[in-house]
Amino acid sequence: SQMVYDPSSQCIVLFGGDHLDYLTADTWIYQCATRTWEKKNPVKSPSPRAGHALLYLPRSGKVILYGGFHYKSAVNYTSFGAGYTPVLPVQMWRYDVAGDDWTLIKSFAANETLPAVNSISLFNACMAADTADRIVALADTVNTRYGSRPKTWLMECDPAASDPAGTQSLGVAQDSRVWRTGGE
């Protein structure tokens, strides 16, 4: 799973993860000063996922989650290349370490997202936030005529935005799981 250092709280935030037979919606905090892990219990969390990005936005001092994938039902491990891990509808969430609170910033329409997330998993992208809290993505895209080509995208981010109704409808309970189904 992805982790990000939050200098304002001096801890590392971890969310989600792929256990190969299930995905999680767990939130964990690593307290750097005491070198201890603490499992958090927010009321709502982003849905179980892996392959997402966790970013610290230096200007606003916020931790955000972007993108990710889930399991497709009724497939087995040999179907990996056939859409075994489809990209989720792209969402951006904000995590408040002190308040132990996930808030949906936005659920994006397909034409609003970074092209890298529309066509490939974040496994193939490197994402970072710049000093203006914009998300920068560098990804290798596949072009049928010219092969693999690196591309860079820039997306504006408003970490102060929130979607309370979306947080309630799209958020899940802590410890939620999505299990892989299908035979070998």
Short mmCIF file of C-alpha atoms in Angstrom, two decimals:
data_model
loop_
_atom_site.label_atom_id
_atom_site.label_comp_id
_atom_site.label_asym_id
_atom_site.label_seq_id
_atom_site.Cartn_x
_atom_site.Cartn_y
_atom_site.Cartn_z
CA SER A 1 0.00 0.00 0.00
CA GLN A 2 0.95 3.62 -0.33
CA MET A 3 2.38 5.74 2.48
CA VAL A 4 3.17 9.44 2.81
CA TYR A 5 5.06 11.46 5.40
CA ASP A 6 3.05 14.32 6.95
CA PRO A 7 5.55 16.84 8.35
CA SER A 8 2.85 18.83 10.17
CA SER A 9 1.98 15.83 12.39
CA GLN A 10 5.43 14.23 12.05
CA CYS A 11 3.95 10.86 11.17
CA ILE A 12 3.52 8.55 8.19
CA VAL A 13 0.01 7.86 6.88
CA LEU A 14 -0.78 4.49 5.27
CA PHE A 15 -4.10 3.70 3.60
CA GLY A 16 -5.54 0.60 1.98
CA GLY A 17 -3.57 -2.21 0.50
CA ASP A 18 -3.66 -5.36 -1.58
CA HIS A 19 -3.40 -8.65 0.31
CA LEU A 20 -3.72 -10.53 -3.03
CA ASP A 21 -6.96 -12.15 -1.84
CA TYR A 22 -8.58 -8.93 -0.61
CA LEU A 23 -8.21 -5.14 -0.64
CA THR A 24 -8.46 -3.06 2.53
CA ALA A 25 -9.80 0.33 3.61
CA ASP A 26 -7.50 0.49 6.63
CA THR A 27 -5.88 3.70 7.87
CA TRP A 28 -2.66 3.40 9.87
CA ILE A 29 -0.39 6.06 11.35
CA TYR A 30 3.30 5.51 12.09
CA GLN A 31 4.40 7.82 14.90
CA CYS A 32 7.99 8.64 13.95
CA ALA A 33 8.90 9.98 17.41
CA THR A 34 7.88 6.78 19.23
CA ARG A 35 8.42 4.39 16.31
CA THR A 36 5.00 2.84 16.78
CA TRP A 37 2.09 2.00 14.48
CA GLU A 38 -1.46 3.01 15.42
CA LYS A 39 -4.56 1.74 13.64
CA LYS A 40 -7.02 4.59 13.16
CA ASN A 41 -10.82 4.36 13.14
CA PRO A 42 -12.33 7.12 11.01
CA VAL A 43 -16.13 7.09 10.70
CA LYS A 44 -15.89 6.95 6.86
CA SER A 45 -12.95 5.96 4.66
CA PRO A 46 -12.34 5.75 0.92
CA SER A 47 -13.39 2.36 -0.46
CA PRO A 48 -10.89 -0.54 -0.31
CA ARG A 49 -8.19 -0.06 -2.94
CA ALA A 50 -4.57 -0.37 -3.96
CA GLY A 51 -2.48 1.31 -6.64
CA HIS A 52 -3.57 4.75 -5.45
CA ALA A 53 -1.41 7.78 -4.74
CA LEU A 54 -1.03 9.34 -1.31
CA LEU A 55 0.42 12.84 -1.50
CA TYR A 56 1.34 15.53 0.99
CA LEU A 57 0.40 18.98 -0.27
CA PRO A 58 3.08 21.35 1.04
CA ARG A 59 1.19 24.63 0.60
CA SER A 60 -1.97 23.57 2.46
CA GLY A 61 -0.34 20.98 4.73
CA LYS A 62 -2.91 18.33 3.74
CA VAL A 63 -2.64 14.61 2.94
CA ILE A 64 -4.68 13.50 -0.07
CA LEU A 65 -5.49 10.18 -1.73
CA TYR A 66 -5.98 10.00 -5.50
CA GLY A 67 -7.19 7.13 -7.70
CA GLY A 68 -6.61 3.41 -7.25
CA PHE A 69 -7.94 0.06 -8.43
CA HIS A 70 -10.24 -2.66 -7.17
CA TYR A 71 -10.79 -6.33 -8.00
CA LYS A 72 -13.04 -7.46 -10.77
CA SER A 73 -15.36 -10.27 -9.74
CA ALA A 74 -15.40 -13.76 -11.22
CA VAL A 75 -11.84 -13.84 -12.52
CA ASN A 76 -8.72 -15.64 -11.43
CA TYR A 77 -5.07 -14.66 -11.16
CA THR A 78 -4.37 -15.78 -14.75
CA SER A 79 -6.77 -13.03 -15.93
CA PHE A 80 -4.54 -10.24 -14.64
CA GLY A 81 -3.91 -8.79 -18.08
CA ALA A 82 -7.60 -8.90 -18.96
CA GLY A 83 -8.81 -6.23 -16.58
CA TYR A 84 -8.30 -8.10 -13.31
CA THR A 85 -7.65 -4.81 -11.52
CA PRO A 86 -9.89 -2.20 -13.15
CA VAL A 87 -9.34 1.44 -12.25
CA LEU A 88 -11.95 2.80 -9.83
CA PRO A 89 -13.99 5.86 -10.67
CA VAL A 90 -11.39 8.48 -9.82
CA GLN A 91 -11.82 10.20 -6.48
CA MET A 92 -9.73 12.57 -4.40
CA TRP A 93 -9.93 12.30 -0.61
CA ARG A 94 -8.33 14.40 2.17
CA TYR A 95 -7.17 12.89 5.47
CA ASP A 96 -6.94 14.92 8.67
CA VAL A 97 -4.45 13.15 10.96
CA ALA A 98 -5.40 15.08 14.11
CA GLY A 99 -9.14 14.57 13.60
CA ASP A 100 -8.84 11.03 12.17
CA ASP A 101 -11.20 12.06 9.39
CA TRP A 102 -11.41 11.23 5.67
CA THR A 103 -13.35 13.73 3.52
CA LEU A 104 -14.17 13.36 -0.17
CA ILE A 105 -12.84 16.37 -2.05
CA LYS A 106 -14.23 15.34 -5.42
CA SER A 107 -15.39 12.39 -7.48
CA PHE A 108 -14.25 13.12 -11.02
CA ALA A 109 -16.05 12.64 -14.30
CA ALA A 110 -14.00 10.63 -16.82
CA ASN A 111 -13.08 13.75 -18.85
CA GLU A 112 -11.77 15.62 -15.75
CA THR A 113 -9.08 13.18 -14.61
CA LEU A 114 -5.44 12.87 -15.45
CA PRO A 115 -5.14 10.90 -18.70
CA ALA A 116 -2.64 8.62 -16.96
CA VAL A 117 -5.38 7.39 -14.64
CA ASN A 118 -7.95 7.03 -17.43
CA SER A 119 -5.79 4.62 -19.40
CA ILE A 120 -3.43 2.93 -16.93
CA SER A 121 -3.12 2.09 -13.27
CA LEU A 122 -1.09 4.32 -10.98
CA PHE A 123 1.37 1.42 -10.88
CA ASN A 124 2.80 2.94 -14.04
CA ALA A 125 2.73 6.56 -12.86
CA CYS A 126 4.91 8.62 -10.58
CA MET A 127 2.90 11.34 -8.84
CA ALA A 128 3.97 14.27 -6.68
CA ALA A 129 2.59 17.58 -5.47
CA ASP A 130 4.30 20.87 -6.25
CA THR A 131 4.54 23.90 -3.95
CA ALA A 132 1.23 25.25 -5.32
CA ASP A 133 -0.60 22.01 -4.36
CA ARG A 134 -0.93 20.92 -7.98
CA ILE A 135 -0.60 17.22 -8.76
CA VAL A 136 2.09 16.30 -11.24
CA ALA A 137 2.03 12.85 -12.86
CA LEU A 138 4.69 11.25 -15.04
CA ALA A 139 3.56 8.07 -16.74
CA ASP A 140 4.59 5.73 -19.50
CA THR A 141 1.64 5.49 -21.88
CA VAL A 142 1.23 2.91 -24.58
CA ASN A 143 0.72 4.23 -28.07
CA THR A 144 -0.17 1.56 -30.60
CA ARG A 145 1.76 3.30 -33.37
CA TYR A 146 4.86 4.50 -31.53
CA GLY A 147 5.09 2.19 -28.52
CA SER A 148 5.72 3.37 -24.98
CA ARG A 149 6.15 7.10 -24.47
CA PRO A 150 6.55 9.07 -21.22
CA LYS A 151 4.05 11.88 -20.69
CA THR A 152 3.58 14.48 -17.98
CA TRP A 153 0.27 15.87 -16.70
CA LEU A 154 -0.54 18.67 -14.28
CA MET A 155 -3.83 18.87 -12.35
CA GLU A 156 -5.05 21.67 -10.10
CA CYS A 157 -6.09 20.60 -6.61
CA ASP A 158 -8.28 22.45 -4.10
CA PRO A 159 -7.64 20.64 -0.81
CA ALA A 160 -10.12 22.91 1.02
CA ALA A 161 -13.03 21.65 -1.11
CA SER A 162 -15.32 18.98 0.29
CA ASP A 163 -18.30 16.91 -0.75
CA PRO A 164 -20.16 15.93 2.47
CA ALA A 165 -22.90 14.04 0.60
CA GLY A 166 -20.27 12.17 -1.43
CA THR A 167 -18.30 11.36 1.73
CA GLN A 168 -21.42 9.71 3.17
CA SER A 169 -22.48 7.87 0.01
CA LEU A 170 -19.05 6.81 -1.30
CA GLY A 171 -17.26 6.37 2.03
CA VAL A 172 -17.12 2.99 3.74
CA ALA A 173 -16.62 1.79 7.30
CA GLN A 174 -13.11 1.24 8.63
CA ASP A 175 -11.98 -2.39 8.13
CA SER A 176 -14.08 -2.81 4.96
CA ARG A 177 -12.74 -5.43 2.55
CA VAL A 178 -13.22 -6.32 -1.10
CA TRP A 179 -12.46 -10.02 -1.62
CA ARG A 180 -11.12 -11.55 -4.80
CA THR A 181 -13.62 -13.97 -6.26
CA GLY A 182 -13.38 -16.64 -8.91
CA GLY A 183 -11.50 -19.88 -9.15
CA GLU A 184 -7.96 -20.63 -10.17
#
